[in-house]
Amino acid sequence: MAYHSTAGTATNTADLLVKLKDFLVATCGWTLHDDGSAQSEPYYVLKSVGESGNEDIYIQIINDTANSDCISVKGYLYWNAATHTGIKVVFSSGATMISTKDSAQFLYWLYGDLDHTYVVTKIVATYYGHYSGIVRRFWSAQTAVSQGAVTSGSNVV
């Protein structure tokens, strides 16, 4: 699938949260996996199978009301939409941030496809960037299970 982009002005953090969700779902082809927009800290969980169709990418974007002027972004190994819980958060600190402004308009640029998204915001005179998605491997993503234990010099299928 093609790489997409859009740009505009967000009125505040909540507005960018919705614009980012809409961009990833409607333009890039991600799936809205869980909608927590009615929660005290509104969030969306987006899922993608990647450009290859073999990935499982779960990204939660949250209007982090505890920390003003940011959208928290968490990646998960899996997200259970029935219980609204993520399994194995992937970032070492638990979350990364997209810089925003709650009290004023700001410019944004969104880029993405089924493998990843990149967000740029401009708050006053400073540009902030944020990446989420898969990291390209230096080895094949194709895996297999052998029929027996693998030892040096053995012929295992």
mmCIF file of C-alpha atoms in Angstrom:
data_model
loop_
_atom_site.group_PDB
_atom_site.id
_atom_site.type_symbol
_atom_site.label_atom_id
_atom_site.label_comp_id
_atom_site.label_asym_id
_atom_site.label_seq_id
_atom_site.Cartn_x
_atom_site.Cartn_y
_atom_site.Cartn_z
ATOM 1 C CA MET A 1 0.000 0.000 0.000
ATOM 2 C CA ALA A 2 1.124 3.554 -0.574
ATOM 3 C CA TYR A 3 2.627 5.872 1.993
ATOM 4 C CA HIS A 4 0.125 8.583 2.948
ATOM 5 C CA SER A 5 0.377 12.048 4.447
ATOM 6 C CA THR A 6 -1.797 14.935 5.548
ATOM 7 C CA ALA A 7 -1.319 18.224 7.379
ATOM 8 C CA GLY A 8 -3.434 20.806 9.133
ATOM 9 C CA THR A 9 -4.187 22.687 12.295
ATOM 10 C CA ALA A 10 -5.454 21.044 15.478
ATOM 11 C CA THR A 11 -7.437 23.106 17.953
ATOM 12 C CA ASN A 12 -6.112 21.126 20.962
ATOM 13 C CA THR A 13 -4.921 17.687 22.114
ATOM 14 C CA ALA A 14 -8.374 16.077 21.895
ATOM 15 C CA ASP A 15 -8.758 17.302 18.315
ATOM 16 C CA LEU A 16 -5.394 15.838 17.230
ATOM 17 C CA LEU A 17 -6.266 12.522 18.890
ATOM 18 C CA VAL A 18 -9.371 12.184 16.692
ATOM 19 C CA LYS A 19 -7.561 13.436 13.570
ATOM 20 C CA LEU A 20 -4.775 10.878 14.081
ATOM 21 C CA LYS A 21 -7.280 8.048 14.601
ATOM 22 C CA ASP A 22 -9.267 9.071 11.513
ATOM 23 C CA PHE A 23 -6.105 9.357 9.396
ATOM 24 C CA LEU A 24 -4.845 5.896 10.363
ATOM 25 C CA VAL A 25 -8.243 4.208 9.908
ATOM 26 C CA ALA A 26 -9.743 5.995 6.886
ATOM 27 C CA THR A 27 -6.591 6.837 4.949
ATOM 28 C CA CYS A 28 -3.944 4.270 5.915
ATOM 29 C CA GLY A 29 -6.197 1.221 6.430
ATOM 30 C CA TRP A 30 -5.656 0.482 10.124
ATOM 31 C CA THR A 31 -8.559 -1.018 12.115
ATOM 32 C CA LEU A 32 -10.162 0.674 15.110
ATOM 33 C CA HIS A 33 -9.729 -2.252 17.506
ATOM 34 C CA ASP A 34 -11.042 -0.634 20.715
ATOM 35 C CA ASP A 35 -12.806 2.701 21.234
ATOM 36 C CA GLY A 36 -12.316 4.219 24.669
ATOM 37 C CA SER A 37 -13.314 7.728 23.643
ATOM 38 C CA ALA A 38 -15.956 7.901 26.416
ATOM 39 C CA GLN A 39 -13.403 7.232 29.176
ATOM 40 C CA SER A 40 -12.047 9.922 31.537
ATOM 41 C CA GLU A 41 -8.775 9.570 29.625
ATOM 42 C CA PRO A 42 -10.070 9.090 26.069
ATOM 43 C CA TYR A 43 -8.153 6.538 23.988
ATOM 44 C CA TYR A 44 -8.236 4.546 20.777
ATOM 45 C CA VAL A 45 -6.520 1.234 20.107
ATOM 46 C CA LEU A 46 -5.574 0.793 16.466
ATOM 47 C CA LYS A 47 -4.512 -2.480 14.864
ATOM 48 C CA SER A 48 -2.632 -3.216 11.675
ATOM 49 C CA VAL A 49 -1.467 -6.415 10.016
ATOM 50 C CA GLY A 50 1.319 -4.465 8.335
ATOM 51 C CA GLU A 51 2.083 -4.118 4.662
ATOM 52 C CA SER A 52 3.063 -7.805 4.550
ATOM 53 C CA GLY A 53 -0.207 -8.949 6.120
ATOM 54 C CA ASN A 54 1.825 -10.989 8.643
ATOM 55 C CA GLU A 55 2.220 -8.463 11.461
ATOM 56 C CA ASP A 56 0.145 -7.767 14.557
ATOM 57 C CA ILE A 57 0.640 -4.110 15.464
ATOM 58 C CA TYR A 58 -1.440 -2.690 18.327
ATOM 59 C CA ILE A 59 -1.040 0.995 19.177
ATOM 60 C CA GLN A 60 -2.988 2.794 21.886
ATOM 61 C CA ILE A 61 -3.233 6.594 21.593
ATOM 62 C CA ILE A 62 -4.432 8.340 24.753
ATOM 63 C CA ASN A 63 -5.431 11.897 25.592
ATOM 64 C CA ASP A 64 -3.269 11.822 28.703
ATOM 65 C CA THR A 65 -5.167 14.150 31.045
ATOM 66 C CA ALA A 66 -2.670 13.489 33.870
ATOM 67 C CA ASN A 67 0.078 15.040 31.722
ATOM 68 C CA SER A 68 -1.084 18.119 29.869
ATOM 69 C CA ASP A 69 -0.023 18.982 26.325
ATOM 70 C CA CYS A 70 0.604 15.452 25.075
ATOM 71 C CA ILE A 71 -0.875 12.310 23.586
ATOM 72 C CA SER A 72 0.554 9.159 25.180
ATOM 73 C CA VAL A 73 1.324 6.331 22.765
ATOM 74 C CA LYS A 74 1.692 2.724 23.872
ATOM 75 C CA GLY A 75 2.419 -0.314 21.754
ATOM 76 C CA TYR A 76 1.268 -3.777 22.778
ATOM 77 C CA LEU A 77 1.955 -7.354 21.758
ATOM 78 C CA TYR A 78 -1.825 -7.899 21.887
ATOM 79 C CA TRP A 79 -4.922 -5.924 22.946
ATOM 80 C CA ASN A 80 -8.026 -7.615 24.350
ATOM 81 C CA ALA A 81 -10.907 -5.387 23.230
ATOM 82 C CA ALA A 82 -13.438 -7.252 25.397
ATOM 83 C CA THR A 83 -11.579 -6.510 28.642
ATOM 84 C CA HIS A 84 -9.954 -3.265 27.392
ATOM 85 C CA THR A 85 -6.481 -4.412 28.433
ATOM 86 C CA GLY A 86 -3.177 -4.662 26.669
ATOM 87 C CA ILE A 87 -0.753 -7.566 26.902
ATOM 88 C CA LYS A 88 2.999 -6.839 27.064
ATOM 89 C CA VAL A 89 3.582 -3.127 26.543
ATOM 90 C CA VAL A 90 6.459 -2.781 24.093
ATOM 91 C CA PHE A 91 8.144 0.494 25.036
ATOM 92 C CA SER A 92 10.643 0.197 27.898
ATOM 93 C CA SER A 93 9.196 3.188 29.745
ATOM 94 C CA GLY A 94 5.594 2.150 29.036
ATOM 95 C CA ALA A 95 4.724 5.051 26.745
ATOM 96 C CA THR A 96 6.068 7.647 24.389
ATOM 97 C CA MET A 97 4.559 11.062 23.773
ATOM 98 C CA ILE A 98 3.277 13.221 20.939
ATOM 99 C CA SER A 99 3.731 16.867 21.946
ATOM 100 C CA THR A 100 0.547 18.960 21.678
ATOM 101 C CA LYS A 101 -0.997 22.101 23.163
ATOM 102 C CA ASP A 102 -4.253 21.961 25.127
ATOM 103 C CA SER A 103 -4.832 25.719 25.273
ATOM 104 C CA ALA A 104 -3.982 26.792 21.715
ATOM 105 C CA GLN A 105 -4.043 25.738 18.075
ATOM 106 C CA PHE A 106 -0.951 24.080 16.604
ATOM 107 C CA LEU A 107 0.192 22.698 13.265
ATOM 108 C CA TYR A 108 0.561 18.974 12.586
ATOM 109 C CA TRP A 109 1.807 16.660 9.831
ATOM 110 C CA LEU A 110 0.777 12.974 9.734
ATOM 111 C CA TYR A 111 2.568 10.302 7.703
ATOM 112 C CA GLY A 112 1.863 6.587 7.608
ATOM 113 C CA ASP A 113 1.044 3.266 6.041
ATOM 114 C CA LEU A 114 0.166 -0.157 7.459
ATOM 115 C CA ASP A 115 3.645 -0.582 8.985
ATOM 116 C CA HIS A 116 4.028 2.670 10.875
ATOM 117 C CA THR A 117 3.039 6.258 11.513
ATOM 118 C CA TYR A 118 5.084 9.393 12.008
ATOM 119 C CA VAL A 119 3.610 12.508 13.610
ATOM 120 C CA VAL A 120 5.150 15.985 13.562
ATOM 121 C CA THR A 121 3.696 18.837 15.601
ATOM 122 C CA LYS A 122 4.800 22.451 15.726
ATOM 123 C CA ILE A 123 4.194 24.096 19.088
ATOM 124 C CA VAL A 124 4.947 27.827 18.838
ATOM 125 C CA ALA A 125 8.356 27.694 17.049
ATOM 126 C CA THR A 126 9.484 24.151 17.978
ATOM 127 C CA TYR A 127 8.924 21.002 15.898
ATOM 128 C CA TYR A 128 8.376 17.650 17.643
ATOM 129 C CA GLY A 129 8.454 14.224 15.974
ATOM 130 C CA HIS A 130 7.034 10.875 17.047
ATOM 131 C CA TYR A 131 7.370 7.424 15.420
ATOM 132 C CA SER A 132 5.255 4.327 16.106
ATOM 133 C CA GLY A 133 5.170 1.029 14.263
ATOM 134 C CA ILE A 134 7.393 -1.879 13.400
ATOM 135 C CA VAL A 135 11.140 -1.691 13.273
ATOM 136 C CA ARG A 136 12.584 -3.244 10.125
ATOM 137 C CA ARG A 137 14.318 -6.536 10.772
ATOM 138 C CA PHE A 138 17.755 -7.444 9.513
ATOM 139 C CA TRP A 139 16.584 -11.071 9.316
ATOM 140 C CA SER A 140 13.638 -12.838 7.754
ATOM 141 C CA ALA A 141 10.258 -12.578 9.464
ATOM 142 C CA GLN A 142 9.455 -16.063 8.165
ATOM 143 C CA THR A 143 9.763 -18.574 11.015
ATOM 144 C CA ALA A 144 9.336 -22.320 11.221
ATOM 145 C CA VAL A 145 9.355 -25.056 13.843
ATOM 146 C CA SER A 146 11.802 -27.899 13.363
ATOM 147 C CA GLN A 147 10.765 -31.521 13.811
ATOM 148 C CA GLY A 148 13.554 -32.207 16.279
ATOM 149 C CA ALA A 149 16.298 -30.617 18.323
ATOM 150 C CA VAL A 150 18.921 -28.827 16.285
ATOM 151 C CA THR A 151 22.508 -29.742 17.116
ATOM 152 C CA SER A 152 25.717 -28.905 15.354
ATOM 153 C CA GLY A 153 26.201 -31.072 12.244
ATOM 154 C CA SER A 154 22.734 -32.677 12.348
ATOM 155 C CA ASN A 155 20.225 -32.936 9.514
ATOM 156 C CA VAL A 156 17.021 -31.720 11.133
ATOM 157 C CA VAL A 157 13.995 -30.909 8.991
#
